[in-house]
mmCIF file of C-alpha atoms and ligand atoms in Angstrom:
data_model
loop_
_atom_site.group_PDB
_atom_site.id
_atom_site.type_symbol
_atom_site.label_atom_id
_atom_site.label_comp_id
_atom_site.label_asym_id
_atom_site.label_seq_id
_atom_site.Cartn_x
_atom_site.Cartn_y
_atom_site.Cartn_z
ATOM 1 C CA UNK A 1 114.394 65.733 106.823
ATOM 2 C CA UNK A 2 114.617 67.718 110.482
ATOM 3 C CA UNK A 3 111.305 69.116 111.317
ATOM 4 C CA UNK A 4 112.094 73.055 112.291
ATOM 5 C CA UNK A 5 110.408 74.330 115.604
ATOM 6 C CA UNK A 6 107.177 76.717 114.762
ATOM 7 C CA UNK A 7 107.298 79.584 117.289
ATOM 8 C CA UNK A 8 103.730 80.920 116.457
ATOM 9 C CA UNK A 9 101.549 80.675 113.935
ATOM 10 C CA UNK A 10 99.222 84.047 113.054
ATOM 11 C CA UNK A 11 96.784 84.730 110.264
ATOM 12 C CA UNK A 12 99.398 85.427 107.932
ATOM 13 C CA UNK A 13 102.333 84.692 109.171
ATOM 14 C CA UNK A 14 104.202 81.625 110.533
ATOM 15 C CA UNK A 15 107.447 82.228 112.670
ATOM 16 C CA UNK A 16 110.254 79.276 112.975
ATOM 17 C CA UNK A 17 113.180 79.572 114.717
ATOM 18 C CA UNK A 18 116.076 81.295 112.684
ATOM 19 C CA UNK A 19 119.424 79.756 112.225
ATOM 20 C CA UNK A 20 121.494 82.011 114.692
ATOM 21 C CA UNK A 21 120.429 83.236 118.475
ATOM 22 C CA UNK A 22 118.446 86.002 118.128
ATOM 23 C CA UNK A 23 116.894 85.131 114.813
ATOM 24 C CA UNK A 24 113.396 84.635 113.519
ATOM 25 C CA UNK A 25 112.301 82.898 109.717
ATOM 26 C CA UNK A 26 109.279 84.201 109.183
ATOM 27 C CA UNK A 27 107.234 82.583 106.512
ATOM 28 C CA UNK A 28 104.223 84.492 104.450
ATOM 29 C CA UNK A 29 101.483 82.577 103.883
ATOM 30 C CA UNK A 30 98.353 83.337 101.278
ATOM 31 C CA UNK A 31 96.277 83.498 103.779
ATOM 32 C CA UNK A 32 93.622 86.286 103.466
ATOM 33 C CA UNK A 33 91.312 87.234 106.526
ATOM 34 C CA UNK A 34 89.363 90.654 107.033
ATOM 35 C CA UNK A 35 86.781 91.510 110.089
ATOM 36 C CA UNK A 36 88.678 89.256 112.648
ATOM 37 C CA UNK A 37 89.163 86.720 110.711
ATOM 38 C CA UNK A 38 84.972 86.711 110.068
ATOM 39 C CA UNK A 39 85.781 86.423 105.715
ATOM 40 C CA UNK A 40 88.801 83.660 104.795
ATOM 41 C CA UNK A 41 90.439 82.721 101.947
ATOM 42 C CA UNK A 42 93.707 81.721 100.366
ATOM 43 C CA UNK A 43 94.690 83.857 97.554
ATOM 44 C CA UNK A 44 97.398 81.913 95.448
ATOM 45 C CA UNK A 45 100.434 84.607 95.344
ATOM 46 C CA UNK A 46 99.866 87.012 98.158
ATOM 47 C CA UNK A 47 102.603 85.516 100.452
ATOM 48 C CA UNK A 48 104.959 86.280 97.644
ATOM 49 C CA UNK A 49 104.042 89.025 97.216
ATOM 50 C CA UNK A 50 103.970 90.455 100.709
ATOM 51 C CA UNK A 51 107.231 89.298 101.179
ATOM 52 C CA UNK A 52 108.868 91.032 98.572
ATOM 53 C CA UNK A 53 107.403 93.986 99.183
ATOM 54 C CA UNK A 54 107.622 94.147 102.973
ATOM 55 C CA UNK A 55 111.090 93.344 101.961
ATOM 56 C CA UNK A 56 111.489 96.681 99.756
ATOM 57 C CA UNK A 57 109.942 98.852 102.525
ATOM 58 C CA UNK A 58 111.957 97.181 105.412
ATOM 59 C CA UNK A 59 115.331 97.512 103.437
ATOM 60 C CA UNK A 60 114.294 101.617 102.808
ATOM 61 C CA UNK A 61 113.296 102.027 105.956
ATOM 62 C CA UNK A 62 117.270 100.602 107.592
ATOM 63 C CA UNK A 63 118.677 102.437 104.625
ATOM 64 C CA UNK A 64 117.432 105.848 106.077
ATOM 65 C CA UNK A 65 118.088 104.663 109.641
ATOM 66 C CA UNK A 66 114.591 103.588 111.009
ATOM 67 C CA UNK A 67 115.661 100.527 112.305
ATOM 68 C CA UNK A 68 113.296 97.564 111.693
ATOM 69 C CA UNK A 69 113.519 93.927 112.522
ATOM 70 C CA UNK A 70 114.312 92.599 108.704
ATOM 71 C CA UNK A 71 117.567 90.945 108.189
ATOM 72 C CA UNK A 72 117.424 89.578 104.979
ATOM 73 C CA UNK A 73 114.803 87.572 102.620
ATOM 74 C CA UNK A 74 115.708 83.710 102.170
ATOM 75 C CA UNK A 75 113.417 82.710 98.882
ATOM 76 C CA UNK A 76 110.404 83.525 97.707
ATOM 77 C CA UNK A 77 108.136 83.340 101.104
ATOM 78 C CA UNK A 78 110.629 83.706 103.990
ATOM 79 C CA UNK A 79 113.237 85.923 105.814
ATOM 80 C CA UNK A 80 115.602 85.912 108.600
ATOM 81 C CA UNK A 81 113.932 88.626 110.846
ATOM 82 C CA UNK A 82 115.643 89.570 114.437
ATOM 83 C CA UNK A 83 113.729 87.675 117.561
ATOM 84 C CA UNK A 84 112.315 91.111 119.215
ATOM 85 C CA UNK A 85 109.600 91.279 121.633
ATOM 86 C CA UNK A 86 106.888 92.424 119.974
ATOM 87 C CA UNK A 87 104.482 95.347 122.445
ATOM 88 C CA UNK A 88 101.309 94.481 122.317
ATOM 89 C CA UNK A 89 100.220 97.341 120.413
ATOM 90 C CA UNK A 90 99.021 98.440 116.653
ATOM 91 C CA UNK A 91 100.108 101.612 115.869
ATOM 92 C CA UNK A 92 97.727 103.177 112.935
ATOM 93 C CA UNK A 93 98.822 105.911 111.347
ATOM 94 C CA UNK A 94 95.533 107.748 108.905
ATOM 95 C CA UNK A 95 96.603 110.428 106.357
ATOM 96 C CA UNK A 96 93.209 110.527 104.827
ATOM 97 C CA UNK A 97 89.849 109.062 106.462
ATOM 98 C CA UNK A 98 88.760 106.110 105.731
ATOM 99 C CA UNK A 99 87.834 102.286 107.910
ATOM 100 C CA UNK A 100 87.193 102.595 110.906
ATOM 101 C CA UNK A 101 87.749 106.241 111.748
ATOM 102 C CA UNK A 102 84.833 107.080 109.560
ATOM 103 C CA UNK A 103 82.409 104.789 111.281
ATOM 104 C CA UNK A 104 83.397 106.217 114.776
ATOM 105 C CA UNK A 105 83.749 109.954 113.839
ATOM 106 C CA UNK A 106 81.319 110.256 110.954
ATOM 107 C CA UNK A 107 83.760 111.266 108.340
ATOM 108 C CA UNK A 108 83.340 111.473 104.865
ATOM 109 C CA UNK A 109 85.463 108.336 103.689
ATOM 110 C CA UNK A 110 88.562 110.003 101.566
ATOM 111 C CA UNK A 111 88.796 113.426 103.540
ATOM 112 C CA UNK A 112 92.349 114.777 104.036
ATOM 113 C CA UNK A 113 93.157 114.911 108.069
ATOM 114 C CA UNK A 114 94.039 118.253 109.309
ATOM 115 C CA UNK A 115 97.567 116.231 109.999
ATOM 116 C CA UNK A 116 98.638 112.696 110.054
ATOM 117 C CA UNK A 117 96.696 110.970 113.400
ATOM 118 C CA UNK A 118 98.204 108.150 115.225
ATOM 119 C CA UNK A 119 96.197 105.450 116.839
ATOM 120 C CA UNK A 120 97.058 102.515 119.337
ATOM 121 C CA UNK A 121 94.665 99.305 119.256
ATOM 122 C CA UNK A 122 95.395 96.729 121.979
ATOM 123 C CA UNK A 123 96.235 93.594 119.915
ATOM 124 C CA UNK A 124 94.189 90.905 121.047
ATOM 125 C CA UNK A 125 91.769 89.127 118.248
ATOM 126 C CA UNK A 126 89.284 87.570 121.202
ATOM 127 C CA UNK A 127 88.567 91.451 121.491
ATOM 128 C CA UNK A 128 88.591 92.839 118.412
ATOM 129 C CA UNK A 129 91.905 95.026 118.777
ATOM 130 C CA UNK A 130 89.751 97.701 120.720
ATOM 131 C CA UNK A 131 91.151 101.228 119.977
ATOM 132 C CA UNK A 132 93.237 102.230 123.629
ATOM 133 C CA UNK A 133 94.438 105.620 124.687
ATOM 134 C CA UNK A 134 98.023 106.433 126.204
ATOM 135 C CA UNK A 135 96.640 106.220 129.543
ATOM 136 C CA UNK A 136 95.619 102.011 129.010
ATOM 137 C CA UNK A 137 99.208 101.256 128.266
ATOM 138 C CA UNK A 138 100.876 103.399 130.239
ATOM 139 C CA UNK A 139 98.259 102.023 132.974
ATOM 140 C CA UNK A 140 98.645 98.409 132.306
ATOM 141 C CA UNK A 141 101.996 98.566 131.564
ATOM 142 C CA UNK A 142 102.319 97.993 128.285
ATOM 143 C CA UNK A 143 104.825 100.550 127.388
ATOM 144 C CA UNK A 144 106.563 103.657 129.318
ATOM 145 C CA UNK A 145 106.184 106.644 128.264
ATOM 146 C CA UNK A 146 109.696 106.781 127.031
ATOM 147 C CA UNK A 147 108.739 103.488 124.544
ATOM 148 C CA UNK A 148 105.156 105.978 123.743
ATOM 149 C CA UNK A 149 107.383 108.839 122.285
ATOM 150 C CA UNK A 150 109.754 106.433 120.585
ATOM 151 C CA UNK A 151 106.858 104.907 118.881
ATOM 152 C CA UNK A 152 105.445 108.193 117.682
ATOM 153 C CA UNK A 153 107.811 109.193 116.294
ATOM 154 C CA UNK A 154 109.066 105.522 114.567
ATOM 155 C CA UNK A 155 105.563 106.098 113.339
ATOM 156 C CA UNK A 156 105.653 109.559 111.690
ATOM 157 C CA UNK A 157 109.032 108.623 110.304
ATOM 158 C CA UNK A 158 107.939 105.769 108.375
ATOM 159 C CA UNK A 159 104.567 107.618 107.692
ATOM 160 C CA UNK A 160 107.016 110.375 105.865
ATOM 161 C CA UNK A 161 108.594 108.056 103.884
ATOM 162 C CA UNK A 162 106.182 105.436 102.527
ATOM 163 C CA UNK A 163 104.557 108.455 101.884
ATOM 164 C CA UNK A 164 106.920 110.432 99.678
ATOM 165 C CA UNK A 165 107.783 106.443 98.631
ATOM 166 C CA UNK A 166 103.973 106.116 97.358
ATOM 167 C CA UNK A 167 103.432 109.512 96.044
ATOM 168 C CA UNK A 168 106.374 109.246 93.608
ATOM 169 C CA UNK A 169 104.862 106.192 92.028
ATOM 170 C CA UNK A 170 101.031 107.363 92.198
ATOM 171 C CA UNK A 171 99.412 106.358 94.616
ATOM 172 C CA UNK A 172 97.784 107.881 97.966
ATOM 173 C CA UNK A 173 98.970 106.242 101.247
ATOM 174 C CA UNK A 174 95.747 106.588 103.264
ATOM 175 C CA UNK A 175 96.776 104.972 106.299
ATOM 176 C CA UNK A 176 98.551 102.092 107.283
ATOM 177 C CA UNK A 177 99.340 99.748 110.864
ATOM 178 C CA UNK A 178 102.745 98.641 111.940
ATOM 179 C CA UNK A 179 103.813 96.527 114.716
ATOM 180 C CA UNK A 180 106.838 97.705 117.048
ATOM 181 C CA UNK A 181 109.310 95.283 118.790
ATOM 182 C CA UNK A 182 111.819 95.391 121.569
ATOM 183 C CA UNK A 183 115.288 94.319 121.102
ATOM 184 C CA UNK A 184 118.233 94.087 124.166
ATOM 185 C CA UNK A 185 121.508 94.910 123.518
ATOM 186 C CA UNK A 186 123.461 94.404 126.828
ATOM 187 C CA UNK A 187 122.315 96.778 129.173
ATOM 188 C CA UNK A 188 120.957 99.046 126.307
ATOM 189 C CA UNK A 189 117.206 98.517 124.868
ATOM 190 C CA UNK A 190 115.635 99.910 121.836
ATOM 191 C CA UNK A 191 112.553 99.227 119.340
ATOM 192 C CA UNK A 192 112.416 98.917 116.335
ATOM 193 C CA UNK A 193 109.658 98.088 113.423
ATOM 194 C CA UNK A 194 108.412 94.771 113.097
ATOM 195 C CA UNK A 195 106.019 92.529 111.809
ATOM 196 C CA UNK A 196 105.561 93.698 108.061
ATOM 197 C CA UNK A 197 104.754 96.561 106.096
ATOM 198 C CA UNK A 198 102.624 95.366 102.860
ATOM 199 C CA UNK A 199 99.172 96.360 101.041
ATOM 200 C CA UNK A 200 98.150 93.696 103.812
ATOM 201 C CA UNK A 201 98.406 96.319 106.148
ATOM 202 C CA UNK A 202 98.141 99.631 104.141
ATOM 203 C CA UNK A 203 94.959 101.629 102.194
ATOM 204 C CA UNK A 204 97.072 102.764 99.172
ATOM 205 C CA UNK A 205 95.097 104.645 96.721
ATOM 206 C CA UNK A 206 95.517 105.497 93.077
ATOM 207 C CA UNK A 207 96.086 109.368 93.189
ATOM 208 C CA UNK A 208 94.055 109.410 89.656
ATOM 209 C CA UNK A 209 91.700 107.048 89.938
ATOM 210 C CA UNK A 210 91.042 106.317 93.699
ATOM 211 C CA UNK A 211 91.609 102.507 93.082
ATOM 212 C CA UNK A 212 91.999 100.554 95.891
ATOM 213 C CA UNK A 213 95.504 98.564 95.579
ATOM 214 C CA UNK A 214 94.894 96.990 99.290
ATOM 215 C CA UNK A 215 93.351 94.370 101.336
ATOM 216 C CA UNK A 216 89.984 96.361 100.740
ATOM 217 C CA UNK A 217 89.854 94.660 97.183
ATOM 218 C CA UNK A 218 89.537 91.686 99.512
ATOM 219 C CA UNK A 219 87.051 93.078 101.884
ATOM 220 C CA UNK A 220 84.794 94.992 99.791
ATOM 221 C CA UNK A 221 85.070 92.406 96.864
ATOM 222 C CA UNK A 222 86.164 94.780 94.442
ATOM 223 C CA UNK A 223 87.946 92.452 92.702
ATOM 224 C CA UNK A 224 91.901 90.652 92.308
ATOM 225 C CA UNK A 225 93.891 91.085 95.093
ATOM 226 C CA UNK A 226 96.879 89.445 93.476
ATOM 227 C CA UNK A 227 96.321 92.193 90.642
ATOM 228 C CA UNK A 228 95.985 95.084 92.763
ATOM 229 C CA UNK A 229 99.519 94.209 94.943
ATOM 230 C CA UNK A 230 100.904 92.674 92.194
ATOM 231 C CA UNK A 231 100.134 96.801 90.115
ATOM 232 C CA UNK A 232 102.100 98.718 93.467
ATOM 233 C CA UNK A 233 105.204 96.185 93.179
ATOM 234 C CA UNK A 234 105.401 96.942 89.810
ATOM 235 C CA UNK A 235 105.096 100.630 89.848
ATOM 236 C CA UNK A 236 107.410 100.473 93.273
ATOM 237 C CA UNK A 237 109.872 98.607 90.362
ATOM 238 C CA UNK A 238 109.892 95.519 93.097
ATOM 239 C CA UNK A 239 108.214 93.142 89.932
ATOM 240 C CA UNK A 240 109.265 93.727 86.562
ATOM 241 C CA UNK A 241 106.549 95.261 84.674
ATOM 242 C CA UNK A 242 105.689 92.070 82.507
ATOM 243 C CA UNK A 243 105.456 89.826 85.461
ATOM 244 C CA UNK A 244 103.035 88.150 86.177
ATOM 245 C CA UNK A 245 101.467 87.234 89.230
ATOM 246 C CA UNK A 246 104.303 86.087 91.548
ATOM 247 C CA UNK A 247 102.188 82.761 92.118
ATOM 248 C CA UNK A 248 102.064 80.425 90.160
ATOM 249 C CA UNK A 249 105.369 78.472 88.633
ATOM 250 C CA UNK A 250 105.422 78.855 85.068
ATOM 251 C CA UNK A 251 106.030 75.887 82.784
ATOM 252 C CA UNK A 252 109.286 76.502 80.549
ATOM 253 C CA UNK A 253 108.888 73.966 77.812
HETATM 254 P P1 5GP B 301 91.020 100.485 110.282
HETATM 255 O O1 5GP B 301 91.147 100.847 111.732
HETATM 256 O O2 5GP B 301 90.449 101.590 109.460
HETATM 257 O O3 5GP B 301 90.322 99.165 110.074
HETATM 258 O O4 5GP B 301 92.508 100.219 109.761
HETATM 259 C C1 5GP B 301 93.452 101.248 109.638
HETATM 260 C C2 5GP B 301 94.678 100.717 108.896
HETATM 261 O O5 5GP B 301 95.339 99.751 109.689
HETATM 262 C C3 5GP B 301 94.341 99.999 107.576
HETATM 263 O O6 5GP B 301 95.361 100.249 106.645
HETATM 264 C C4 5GP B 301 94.304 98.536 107.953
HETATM 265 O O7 5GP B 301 94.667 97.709 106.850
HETATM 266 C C5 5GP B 301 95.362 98.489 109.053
HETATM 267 N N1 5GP B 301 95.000 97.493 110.081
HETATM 268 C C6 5GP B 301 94.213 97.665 111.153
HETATM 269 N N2 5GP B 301 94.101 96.522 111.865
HETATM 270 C C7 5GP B 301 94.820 95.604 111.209
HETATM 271 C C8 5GP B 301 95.113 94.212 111.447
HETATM 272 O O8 5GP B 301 94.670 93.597 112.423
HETATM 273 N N3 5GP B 301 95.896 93.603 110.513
HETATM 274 C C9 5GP B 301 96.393 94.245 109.423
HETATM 275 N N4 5GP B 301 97.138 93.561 108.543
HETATM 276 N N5 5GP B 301 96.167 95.559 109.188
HETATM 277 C C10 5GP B 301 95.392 96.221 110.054
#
């Protein structure tokens, strides 16, 4: 059996190189890591999981013509992504307060923001992904300003629609990070939304209850995490309502 060539390996993620020029496999793992990486574990399912939802928000997203980098999903773990460039840059967008805007603005965790804020954190682990203001990357070059007011506004557009997405099954979309890329066409660039969009990288929160359906069940302990992604796919109608936990294979006898 051929050995396919690893591109990068991340917390999460693997990337191999896709079948066609220009392509990407990328491969979930069930990895879990919170506070740079400080608290690890593997929780059986939560590839699957992310990849099938990812999948449903990446599909929406091209269907209302935010372009992202997803192509299609292979099986259960993988799918054929576009190669982009990805700029070196999270892009949080915060609804309601909560993580780390609390700690550095003393706000009360679950208070409504007077409008939806965007953040950029420099993505580099060895520093912690240290919050950075337009004037770093414009400074250090890691985007124009042109790229800036593309990404604000990728970044309200898929703020507006997981939102309305979330709300119509429940649940509070609090804040969530996304990753941008850079793709050439010819002489012609343009970004587009990479990486993954999954309770991974979401606060989702039950609009009843105020359950946490995110990776905080991981960090706080509170909890399944299979459970808690495993409830939003099945309220998003992305698992059937009986399933169970898209780990483990079942025995048919
Ligand atoms: P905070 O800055 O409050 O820790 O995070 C804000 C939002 O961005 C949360 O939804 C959190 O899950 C997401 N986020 C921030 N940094 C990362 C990261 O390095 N990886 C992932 N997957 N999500 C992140």
């Amino acid at each position: 059996m051929a050995r396919r060539t690893k591109i990068y390996e991340g917390k999460a993620k693997i990337l191999y190189e896709g079948p066609e020029p220009g392509t990407l496999v990328q491969y979930f793992k069930d990895d879990a890591t919170a506070f740079n990486a400080e608290k690890k574990d593997i929780i059986d399912g939560k590839g699957v999981l992310n990849n099938r939802l990812s999948e449903f928000f990446m599909n929406g997203l091209n269907e209302i013509g935010v372009p992202t980098h997803f192509l299609k999903r292979i099986n259960m773990r993988e799918q054929l992504i576009r190669n982009c460039e990805i700029i070196p840059l999270e892009v949080i967008v915060r609804n309601f307060a909560a993580g780390t805007i609390c700690k550095r603005l003393g706000l009360e965790e679950g208070m409504r923001l007077p409008r939806p804020i965007v953040e950029y954190c420099y993505k580099d682990d060895a520093l912690g992904d240290p919050l950075v203001t337009e004037e770093h990357i414009a400074a250090f070059g890691w985007a124009t300003q042109q790229d800036m007011d593309d990404i604000l506004s990728l970044a309200l557009r898929v703020n507006d629609f997981l939102s309305g997405l979330m709300l119509g099954v429940g649940i509070r979309l609090v804040d969530f990070k996304i990753e941008i890329g850079r793709v050439y066409d010819g002489d012609f660039q343009h970004l587009l939304v990479a990486d993954e969009i999954s309770p991974d990288s979401c606060r989702l929160w039950d609009i009843e209850t105020g359950q946490k359906l995110d990776k905080d069940v991981f960090r706080r302990d509170l909890g399944s995490l299979t459970d808690a992604y495993t409830e939003v796919a099945q309220r998003l109608g992305v698992l059937a309502k009986n399933s169970p936990a898209a780990s483990k294979p079942t025995l048919i006898s």
